[in-house]
Tab-separated table of C-alpha atoms and ligand atoms in Angstrom:
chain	number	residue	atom	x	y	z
A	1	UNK	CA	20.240	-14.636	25.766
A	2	UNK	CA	21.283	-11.655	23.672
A	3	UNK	CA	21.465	-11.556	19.705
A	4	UNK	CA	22.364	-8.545	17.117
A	5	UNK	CA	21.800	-8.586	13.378
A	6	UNK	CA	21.467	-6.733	10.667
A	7	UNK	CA	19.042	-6.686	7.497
A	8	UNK	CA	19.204	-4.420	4.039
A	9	UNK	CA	15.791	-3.526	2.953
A	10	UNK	CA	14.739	-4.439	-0.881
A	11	UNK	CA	12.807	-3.484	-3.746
A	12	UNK	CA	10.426	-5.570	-5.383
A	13	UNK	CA	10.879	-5.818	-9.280
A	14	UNK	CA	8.341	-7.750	-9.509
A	15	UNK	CA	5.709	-6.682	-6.663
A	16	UNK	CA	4.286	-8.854	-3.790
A	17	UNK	CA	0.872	-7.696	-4.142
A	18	UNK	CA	-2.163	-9.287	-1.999
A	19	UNK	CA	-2.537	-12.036	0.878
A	20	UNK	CA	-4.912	-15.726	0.667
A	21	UNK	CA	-4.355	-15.536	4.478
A	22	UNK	CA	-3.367	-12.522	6.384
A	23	UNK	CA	-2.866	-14.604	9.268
A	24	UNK	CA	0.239	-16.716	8.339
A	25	UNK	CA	0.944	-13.681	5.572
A	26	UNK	CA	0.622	-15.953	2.581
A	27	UNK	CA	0.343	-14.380	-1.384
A	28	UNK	CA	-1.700	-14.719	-4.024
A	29	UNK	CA	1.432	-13.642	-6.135
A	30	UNK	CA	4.853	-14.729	-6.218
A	31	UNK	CA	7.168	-12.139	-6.087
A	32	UNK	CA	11.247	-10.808	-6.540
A	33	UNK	CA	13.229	-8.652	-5.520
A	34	UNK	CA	17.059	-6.971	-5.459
A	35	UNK	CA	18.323	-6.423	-1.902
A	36	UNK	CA	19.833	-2.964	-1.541
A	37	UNK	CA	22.918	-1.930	0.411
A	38	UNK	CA	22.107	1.717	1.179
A	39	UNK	CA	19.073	0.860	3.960
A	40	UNK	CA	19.481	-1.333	6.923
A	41	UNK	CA	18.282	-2.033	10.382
A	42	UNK	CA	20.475	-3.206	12.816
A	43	UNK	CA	18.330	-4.952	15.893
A	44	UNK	CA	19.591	-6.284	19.220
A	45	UNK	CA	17.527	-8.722	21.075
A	46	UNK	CA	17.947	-9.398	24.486
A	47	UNK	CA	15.434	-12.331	26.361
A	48	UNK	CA	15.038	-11.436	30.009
A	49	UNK	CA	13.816	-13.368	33.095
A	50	UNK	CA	12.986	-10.362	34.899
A	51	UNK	CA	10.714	-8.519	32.208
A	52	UNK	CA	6.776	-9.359	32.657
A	53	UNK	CA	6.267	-7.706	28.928
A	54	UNK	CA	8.127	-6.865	25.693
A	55	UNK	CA	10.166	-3.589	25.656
A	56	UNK	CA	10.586	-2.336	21.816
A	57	UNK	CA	12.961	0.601	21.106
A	58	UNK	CA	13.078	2.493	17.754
A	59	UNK	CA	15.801	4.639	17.499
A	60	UNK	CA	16.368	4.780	20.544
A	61	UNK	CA	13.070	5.937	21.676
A	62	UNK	CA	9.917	3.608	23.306
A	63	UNK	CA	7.292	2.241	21.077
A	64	UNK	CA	3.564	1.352	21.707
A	65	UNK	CA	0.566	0.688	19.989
A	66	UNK	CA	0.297	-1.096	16.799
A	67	UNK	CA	3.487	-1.040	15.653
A	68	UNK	CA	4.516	-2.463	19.437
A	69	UNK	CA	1.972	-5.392	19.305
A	70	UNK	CA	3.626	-6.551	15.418
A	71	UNK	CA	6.931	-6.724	16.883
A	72	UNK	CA	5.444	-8.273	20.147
A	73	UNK	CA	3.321	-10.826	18.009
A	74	UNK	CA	6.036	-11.818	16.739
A	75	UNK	CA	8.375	-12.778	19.401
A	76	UNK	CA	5.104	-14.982	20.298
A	77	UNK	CA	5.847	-17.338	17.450
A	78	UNK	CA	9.653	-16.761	18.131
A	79	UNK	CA	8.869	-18.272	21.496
A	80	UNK	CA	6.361	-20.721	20.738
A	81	UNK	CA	8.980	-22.244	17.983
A	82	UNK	CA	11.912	-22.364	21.037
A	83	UNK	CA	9.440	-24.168	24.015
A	84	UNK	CA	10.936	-20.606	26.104
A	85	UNK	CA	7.073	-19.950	25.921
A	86	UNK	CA	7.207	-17.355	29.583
A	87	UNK	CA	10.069	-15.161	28.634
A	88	UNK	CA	10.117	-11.764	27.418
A	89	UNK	CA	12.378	-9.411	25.181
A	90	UNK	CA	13.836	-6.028	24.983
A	91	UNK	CA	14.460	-5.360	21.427
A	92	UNK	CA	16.395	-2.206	20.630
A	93	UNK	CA	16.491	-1.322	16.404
A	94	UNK	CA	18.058	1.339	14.845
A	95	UNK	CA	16.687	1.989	11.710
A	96	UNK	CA	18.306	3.334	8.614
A	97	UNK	CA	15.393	3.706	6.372
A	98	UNK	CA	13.140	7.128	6.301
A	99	UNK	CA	10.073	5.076	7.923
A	100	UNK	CA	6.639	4.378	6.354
A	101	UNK	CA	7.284	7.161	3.131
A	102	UNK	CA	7.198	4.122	0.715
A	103	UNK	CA	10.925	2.772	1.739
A	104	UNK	CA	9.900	-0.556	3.081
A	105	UNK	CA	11.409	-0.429	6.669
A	106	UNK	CA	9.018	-2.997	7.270
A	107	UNK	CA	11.436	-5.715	5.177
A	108	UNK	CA	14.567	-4.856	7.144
A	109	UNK	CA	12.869	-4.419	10.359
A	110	UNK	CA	11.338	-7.815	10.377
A	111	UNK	CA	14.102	-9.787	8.734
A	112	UNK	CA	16.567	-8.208	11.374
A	113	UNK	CA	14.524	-8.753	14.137
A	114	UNK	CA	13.636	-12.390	13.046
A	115	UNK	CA	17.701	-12.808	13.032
A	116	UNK	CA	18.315	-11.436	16.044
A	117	UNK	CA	15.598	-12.736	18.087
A	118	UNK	CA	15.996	-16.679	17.037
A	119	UNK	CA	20.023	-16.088	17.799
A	120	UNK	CA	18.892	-14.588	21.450
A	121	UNK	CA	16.661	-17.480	22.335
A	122	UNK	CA	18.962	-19.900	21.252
A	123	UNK	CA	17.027	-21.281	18.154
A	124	UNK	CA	19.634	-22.614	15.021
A	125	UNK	CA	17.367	-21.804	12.238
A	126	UNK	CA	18.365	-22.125	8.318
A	127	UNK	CA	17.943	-19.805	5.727
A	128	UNK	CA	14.734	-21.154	4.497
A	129	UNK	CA	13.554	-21.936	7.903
A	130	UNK	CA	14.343	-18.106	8.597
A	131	UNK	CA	12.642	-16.765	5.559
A	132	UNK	CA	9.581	-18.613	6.328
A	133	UNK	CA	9.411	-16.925	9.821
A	134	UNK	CA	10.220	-13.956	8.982
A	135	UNK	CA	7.007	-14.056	6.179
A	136	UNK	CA	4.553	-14.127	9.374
A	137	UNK	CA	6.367	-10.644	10.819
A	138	UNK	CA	5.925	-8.691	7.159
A	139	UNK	CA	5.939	-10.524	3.569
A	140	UNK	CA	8.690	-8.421	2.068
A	141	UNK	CA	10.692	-9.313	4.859
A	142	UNK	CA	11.004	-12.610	4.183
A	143	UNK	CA	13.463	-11.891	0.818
A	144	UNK	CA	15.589	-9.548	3.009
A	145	UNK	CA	17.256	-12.674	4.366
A	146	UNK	CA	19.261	-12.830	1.080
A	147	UNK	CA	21.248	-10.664	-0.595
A	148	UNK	CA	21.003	-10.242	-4.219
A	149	UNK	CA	18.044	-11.078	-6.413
A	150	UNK	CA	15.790	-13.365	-4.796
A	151	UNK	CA	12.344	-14.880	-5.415
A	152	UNK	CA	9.647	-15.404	-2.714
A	153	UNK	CA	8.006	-18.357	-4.195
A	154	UNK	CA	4.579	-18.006	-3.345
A	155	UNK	CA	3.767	-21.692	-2.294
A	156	UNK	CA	0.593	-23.969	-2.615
A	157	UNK	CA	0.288	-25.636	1.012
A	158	UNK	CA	-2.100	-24.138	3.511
A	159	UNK	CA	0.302	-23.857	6.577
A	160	UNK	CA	2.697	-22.102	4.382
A	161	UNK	CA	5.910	-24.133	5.136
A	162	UNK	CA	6.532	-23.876	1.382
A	163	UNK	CA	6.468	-19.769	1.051
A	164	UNK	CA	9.589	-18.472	1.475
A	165	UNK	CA	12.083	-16.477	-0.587
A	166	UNK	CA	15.160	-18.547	-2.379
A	167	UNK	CA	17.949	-16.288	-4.109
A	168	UNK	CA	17.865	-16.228	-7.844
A	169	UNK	CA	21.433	-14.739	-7.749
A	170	UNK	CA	23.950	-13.014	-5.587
A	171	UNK	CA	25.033	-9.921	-4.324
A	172	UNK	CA	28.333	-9.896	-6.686
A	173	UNK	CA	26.563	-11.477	-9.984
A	174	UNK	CA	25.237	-8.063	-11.240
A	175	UNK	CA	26.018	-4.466	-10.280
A	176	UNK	CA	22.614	-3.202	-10.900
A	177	UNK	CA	22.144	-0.113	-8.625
A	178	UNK	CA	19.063	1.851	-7.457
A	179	UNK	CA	18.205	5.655	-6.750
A	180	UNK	CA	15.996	6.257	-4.286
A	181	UNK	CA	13.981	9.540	-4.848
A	182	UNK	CA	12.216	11.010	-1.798
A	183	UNK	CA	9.675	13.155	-2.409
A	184	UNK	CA	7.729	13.658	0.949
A	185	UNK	CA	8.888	12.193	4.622
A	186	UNK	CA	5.504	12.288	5.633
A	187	UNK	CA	3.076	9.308	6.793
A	188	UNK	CA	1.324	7.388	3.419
A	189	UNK	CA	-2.413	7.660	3.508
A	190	UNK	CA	-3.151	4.141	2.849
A	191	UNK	CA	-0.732	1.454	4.462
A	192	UNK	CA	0.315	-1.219	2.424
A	193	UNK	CA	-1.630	-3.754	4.036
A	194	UNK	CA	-4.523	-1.962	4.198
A	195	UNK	CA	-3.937	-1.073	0.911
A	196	UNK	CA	-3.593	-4.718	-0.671
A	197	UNK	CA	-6.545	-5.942	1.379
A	198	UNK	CA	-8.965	-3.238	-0.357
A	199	UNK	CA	-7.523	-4.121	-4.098
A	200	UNK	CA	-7.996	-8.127	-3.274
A	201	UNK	CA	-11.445	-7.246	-2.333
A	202	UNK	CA	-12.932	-5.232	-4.103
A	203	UNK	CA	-10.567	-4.359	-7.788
A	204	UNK	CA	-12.017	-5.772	-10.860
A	205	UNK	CA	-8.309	-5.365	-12.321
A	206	UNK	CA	-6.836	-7.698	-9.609
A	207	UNK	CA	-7.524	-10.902	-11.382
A	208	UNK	CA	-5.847	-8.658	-14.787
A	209	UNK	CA	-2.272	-8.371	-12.309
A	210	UNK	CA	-2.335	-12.053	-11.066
A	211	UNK	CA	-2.690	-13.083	-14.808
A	212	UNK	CA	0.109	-11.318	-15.397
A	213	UNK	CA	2.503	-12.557	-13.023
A	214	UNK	CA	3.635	-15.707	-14.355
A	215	UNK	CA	5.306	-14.487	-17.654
A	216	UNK	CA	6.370	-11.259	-15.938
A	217	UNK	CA	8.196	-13.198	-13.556
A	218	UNK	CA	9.491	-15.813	-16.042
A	219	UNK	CA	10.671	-12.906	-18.367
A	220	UNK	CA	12.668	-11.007	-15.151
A	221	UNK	CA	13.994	-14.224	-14.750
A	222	UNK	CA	15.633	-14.668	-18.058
A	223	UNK	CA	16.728	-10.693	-18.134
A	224	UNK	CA	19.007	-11.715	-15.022
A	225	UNK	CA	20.555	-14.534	-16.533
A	226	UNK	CA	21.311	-12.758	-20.150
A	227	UNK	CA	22.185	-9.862	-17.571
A	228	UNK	CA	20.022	-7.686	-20.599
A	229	UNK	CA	19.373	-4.522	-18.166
A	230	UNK	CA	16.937	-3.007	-20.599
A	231	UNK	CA	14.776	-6.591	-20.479
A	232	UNK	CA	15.029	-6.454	-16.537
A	233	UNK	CA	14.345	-2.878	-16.287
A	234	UNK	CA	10.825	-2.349	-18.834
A	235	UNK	CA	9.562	-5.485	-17.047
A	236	UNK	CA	10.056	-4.136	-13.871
A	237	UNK	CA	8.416	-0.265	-14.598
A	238	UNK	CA	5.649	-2.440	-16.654
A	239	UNK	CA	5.142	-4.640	-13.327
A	240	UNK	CA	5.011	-1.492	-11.131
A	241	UNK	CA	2.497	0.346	-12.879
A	242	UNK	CA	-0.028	-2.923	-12.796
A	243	UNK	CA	0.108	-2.860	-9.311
A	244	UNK	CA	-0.375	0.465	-9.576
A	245	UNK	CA	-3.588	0.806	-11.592
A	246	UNK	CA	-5.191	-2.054	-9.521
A	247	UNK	CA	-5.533	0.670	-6.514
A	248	UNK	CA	-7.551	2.646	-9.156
A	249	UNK	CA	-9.804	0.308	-9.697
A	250	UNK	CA	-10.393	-0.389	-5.688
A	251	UNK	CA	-13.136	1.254	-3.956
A	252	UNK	CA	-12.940	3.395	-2.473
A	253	UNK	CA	-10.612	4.365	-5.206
A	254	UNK	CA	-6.944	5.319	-4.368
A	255	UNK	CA	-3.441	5.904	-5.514
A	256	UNK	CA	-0.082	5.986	-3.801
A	257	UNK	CA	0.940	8.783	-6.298
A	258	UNK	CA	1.892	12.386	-5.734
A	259	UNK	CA	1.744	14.860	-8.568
A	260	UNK	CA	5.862	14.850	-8.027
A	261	UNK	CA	5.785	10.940	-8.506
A	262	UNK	CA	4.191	11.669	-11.773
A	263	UNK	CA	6.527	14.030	-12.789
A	264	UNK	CA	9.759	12.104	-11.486
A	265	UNK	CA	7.995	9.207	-14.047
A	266	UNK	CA	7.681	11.366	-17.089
A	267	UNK	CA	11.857	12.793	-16.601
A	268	UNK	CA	12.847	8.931	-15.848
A	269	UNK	CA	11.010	8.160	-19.671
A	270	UNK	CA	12.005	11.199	-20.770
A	271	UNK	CA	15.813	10.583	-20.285
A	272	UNK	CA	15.531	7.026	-21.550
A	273	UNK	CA	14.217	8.413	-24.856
A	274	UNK	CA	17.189	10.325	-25.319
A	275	UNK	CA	19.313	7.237	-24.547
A	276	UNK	CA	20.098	6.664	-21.330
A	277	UNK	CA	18.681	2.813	-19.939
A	278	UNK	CA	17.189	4.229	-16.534
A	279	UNK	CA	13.851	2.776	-15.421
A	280	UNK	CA	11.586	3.596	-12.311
A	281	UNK	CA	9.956	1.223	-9.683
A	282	UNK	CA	7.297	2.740	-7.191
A	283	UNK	CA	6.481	1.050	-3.518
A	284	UNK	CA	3.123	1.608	-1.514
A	285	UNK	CA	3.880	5.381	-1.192
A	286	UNK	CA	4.817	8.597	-3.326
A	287	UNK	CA	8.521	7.848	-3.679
A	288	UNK	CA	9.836	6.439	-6.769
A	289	UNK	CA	13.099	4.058	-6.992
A	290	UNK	CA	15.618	4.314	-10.214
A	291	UNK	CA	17.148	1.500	-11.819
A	292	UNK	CA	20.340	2.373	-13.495
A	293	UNK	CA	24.019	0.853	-14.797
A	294	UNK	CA	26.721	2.364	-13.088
A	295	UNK	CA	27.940	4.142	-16.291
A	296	UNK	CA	24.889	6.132	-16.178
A	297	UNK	CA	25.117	7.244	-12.413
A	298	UNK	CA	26.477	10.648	-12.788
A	299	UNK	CA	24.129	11.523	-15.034
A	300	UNK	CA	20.787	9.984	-13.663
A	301	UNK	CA	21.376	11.656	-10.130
A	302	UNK	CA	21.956	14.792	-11.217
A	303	UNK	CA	18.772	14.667	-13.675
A	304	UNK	CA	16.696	13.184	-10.818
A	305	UNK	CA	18.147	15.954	-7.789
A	306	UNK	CA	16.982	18.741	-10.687
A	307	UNK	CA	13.508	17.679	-10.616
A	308	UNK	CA	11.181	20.126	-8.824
A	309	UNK	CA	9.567	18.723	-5.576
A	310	UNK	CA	12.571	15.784	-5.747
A	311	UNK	CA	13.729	16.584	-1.973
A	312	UNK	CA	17.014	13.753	-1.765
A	313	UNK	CA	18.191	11.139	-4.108
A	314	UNK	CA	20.012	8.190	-2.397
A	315	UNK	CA	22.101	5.802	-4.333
A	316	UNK	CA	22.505	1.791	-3.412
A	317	UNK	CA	24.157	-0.773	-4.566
A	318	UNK	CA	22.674	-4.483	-4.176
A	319	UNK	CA	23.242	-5.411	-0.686
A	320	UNK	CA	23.867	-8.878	1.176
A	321	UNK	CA	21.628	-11.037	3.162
A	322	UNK	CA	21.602	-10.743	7.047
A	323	UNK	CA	24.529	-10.635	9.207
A	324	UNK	CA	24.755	-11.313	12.371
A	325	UNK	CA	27.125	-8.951	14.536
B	401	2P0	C1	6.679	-5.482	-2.294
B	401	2P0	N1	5.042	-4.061	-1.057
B	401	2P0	O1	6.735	-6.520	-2.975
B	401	2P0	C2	5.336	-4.777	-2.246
B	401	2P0	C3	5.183	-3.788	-3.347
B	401	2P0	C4	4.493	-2.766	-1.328
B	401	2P0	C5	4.358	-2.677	-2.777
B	401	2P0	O2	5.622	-5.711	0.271
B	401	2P0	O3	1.312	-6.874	5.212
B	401	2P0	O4	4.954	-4.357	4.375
B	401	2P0	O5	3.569	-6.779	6.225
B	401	2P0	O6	3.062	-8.473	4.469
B	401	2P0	O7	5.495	-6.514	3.176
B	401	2P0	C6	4.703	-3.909	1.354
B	401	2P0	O8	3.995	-4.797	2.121
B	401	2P0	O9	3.148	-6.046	3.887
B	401	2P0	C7	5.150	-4.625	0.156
B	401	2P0	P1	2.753	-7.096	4.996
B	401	2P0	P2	4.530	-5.463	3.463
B	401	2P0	O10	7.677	-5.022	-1.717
């Protein structure tokens, strides 16, 4: 009862961005995304008769507390779905993603583990029946079952069997490819969930970003099929920096930005004023993400390593769905 897979993280261009239930993870917003091929986690999942708990191994080393009872809560509904309801898992992940510094390992972690854990315990899921279980482990998880861009429809029903992520277009259609600019490895102040749940609450400019979303999302939609990069990419930067000013409004107040994510913004608009299409996209943390051609690759790295506080700059191409090994 053994299963291996592997998941690419992804990027929201347009950002998922507050839950109606935190329970089954269900949106208030649509959202979409480009799966990248530079960050993965690769999970093996083994059921066990002779384990009387869940074992979960993150590179290699033990894990416990909260981050132990997500995975664990979610080989509940893994084993609720199969009828196997008295069995229990060691899960071993190896994670290529710098964890929690605004590179959502969360998306790869979940989608992999969803992949490998249904394949261990026998379960012959689809896609869609995938994506919506892997929603209930982490929501931006649920579009790293497809390469690609791909939408996570939102949905209208209550028990959310009609939230899940479909792909808008795949892996090969468009070689759109993404810098990833670390500025600081260490822990984020606010998590993301935490961090959503406070703007939802109690941000007078929330109901400004959900008013937004439809025509944001219909416009990214129609960049991708003219394949016009410079639609796709001031839609995107526009869409981040909504999300962005909600936290300000949120109280207490707060913002994912460093003084180096500011200045990593200003060179990135900067540059594209003296010609070059480059765009930026910011996550739940200080990092910022580049969107560039590949014409433009030389050039936008070595702008972006030059920065002052810029510590690495990773490039990625879009990446696939899940594989299982
Ligand atoms: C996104 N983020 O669309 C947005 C943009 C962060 C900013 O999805 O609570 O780790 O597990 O559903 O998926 C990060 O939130 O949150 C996220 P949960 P998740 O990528």
């Amino acid at each position: 009862m053994k299963g291996t897979a592997k998941a690419h993280t992804n990027i929201a261009l347009i950002k998922y961005w507050g839950k109606r239930n935190d329970a089954l993870i269900l949106p208030t917003n649509s959202s979409l995304s480009l799966t990248l091929d530079g960050f993965y986690t690769k999970t093996t999942v083994e059921f066990r008769r002779d384990l009387s708990s869940d074992l979960f191994l993150l590179n290699d080393q033990a894990v416990s507390g909260q981050a132990y009872e997500r995975v664990s809560r979610f080989l509940d509904l893994v084993r609720k779905l199969s009828g196997e309801e008295n069995i229990y898992a060691e899960v071993n992940s190896r994670n290529e993603v710098p964890t929690a510094a605004g590179f959502a390992s969360s998306a790869s972690g979940f989608a992999a583990l969803a992949a490998a854990s249904t394949r261990a315990i026998g379960l012959e899921l689809s896609d869609e029946e995938l994506s919506i279980l892997t929603r209930q482990g982490s929501g931006s998880a649920c579009r790293s079952i497809y390469g690609g861009f791909v939408e996570w429809q939102m949905g209208e029903r209550e028990d959310g069997l009609d939230s899940r992520a479909v792909q808008v277009a795949p892996e090969d259609y468009w070689d759109v490819r993404v810098a990833a600019v670390e500025l600081s490895s260490t822990m984020k102040k606010v998590s993301s969930r935490e961090g959503m749940k406070r703007t939802v609450d109690t941000s007078p400019f929330y109901s400004g970003w959900l008013e937004a979303i439809p025509n944001d999302l219909m416009q990214l939609k129609a960049a991708i099929k003219e394949k016009d990069f410079e639609k796709l990419g001031a839609i995107a930067e526009a869409n981040c920096l909504k999300m962005h000013a909600t936290t300000l409004g949120a109280n207490p107040p707060f913002t994912y930005w460093h003084d180096t994510t500011v200045r990593v913004m200003h060179a990135i608009q900067e540059m594209r004023s003296k010609g070059i299409p480059v765009f930026f996209t910011i996550d739940a943390g200080p990092n910022v993400k580049a969107l560039y051609l590949p014409e433009h690759e030389e050039v936008v790295k070595s702008m972006l390593e030059n920065i002052p506080g810029v510590t690495s700059v990773t490039l990625s191409r879009t990446g696939k769905g899940i594989s299982y090994l």
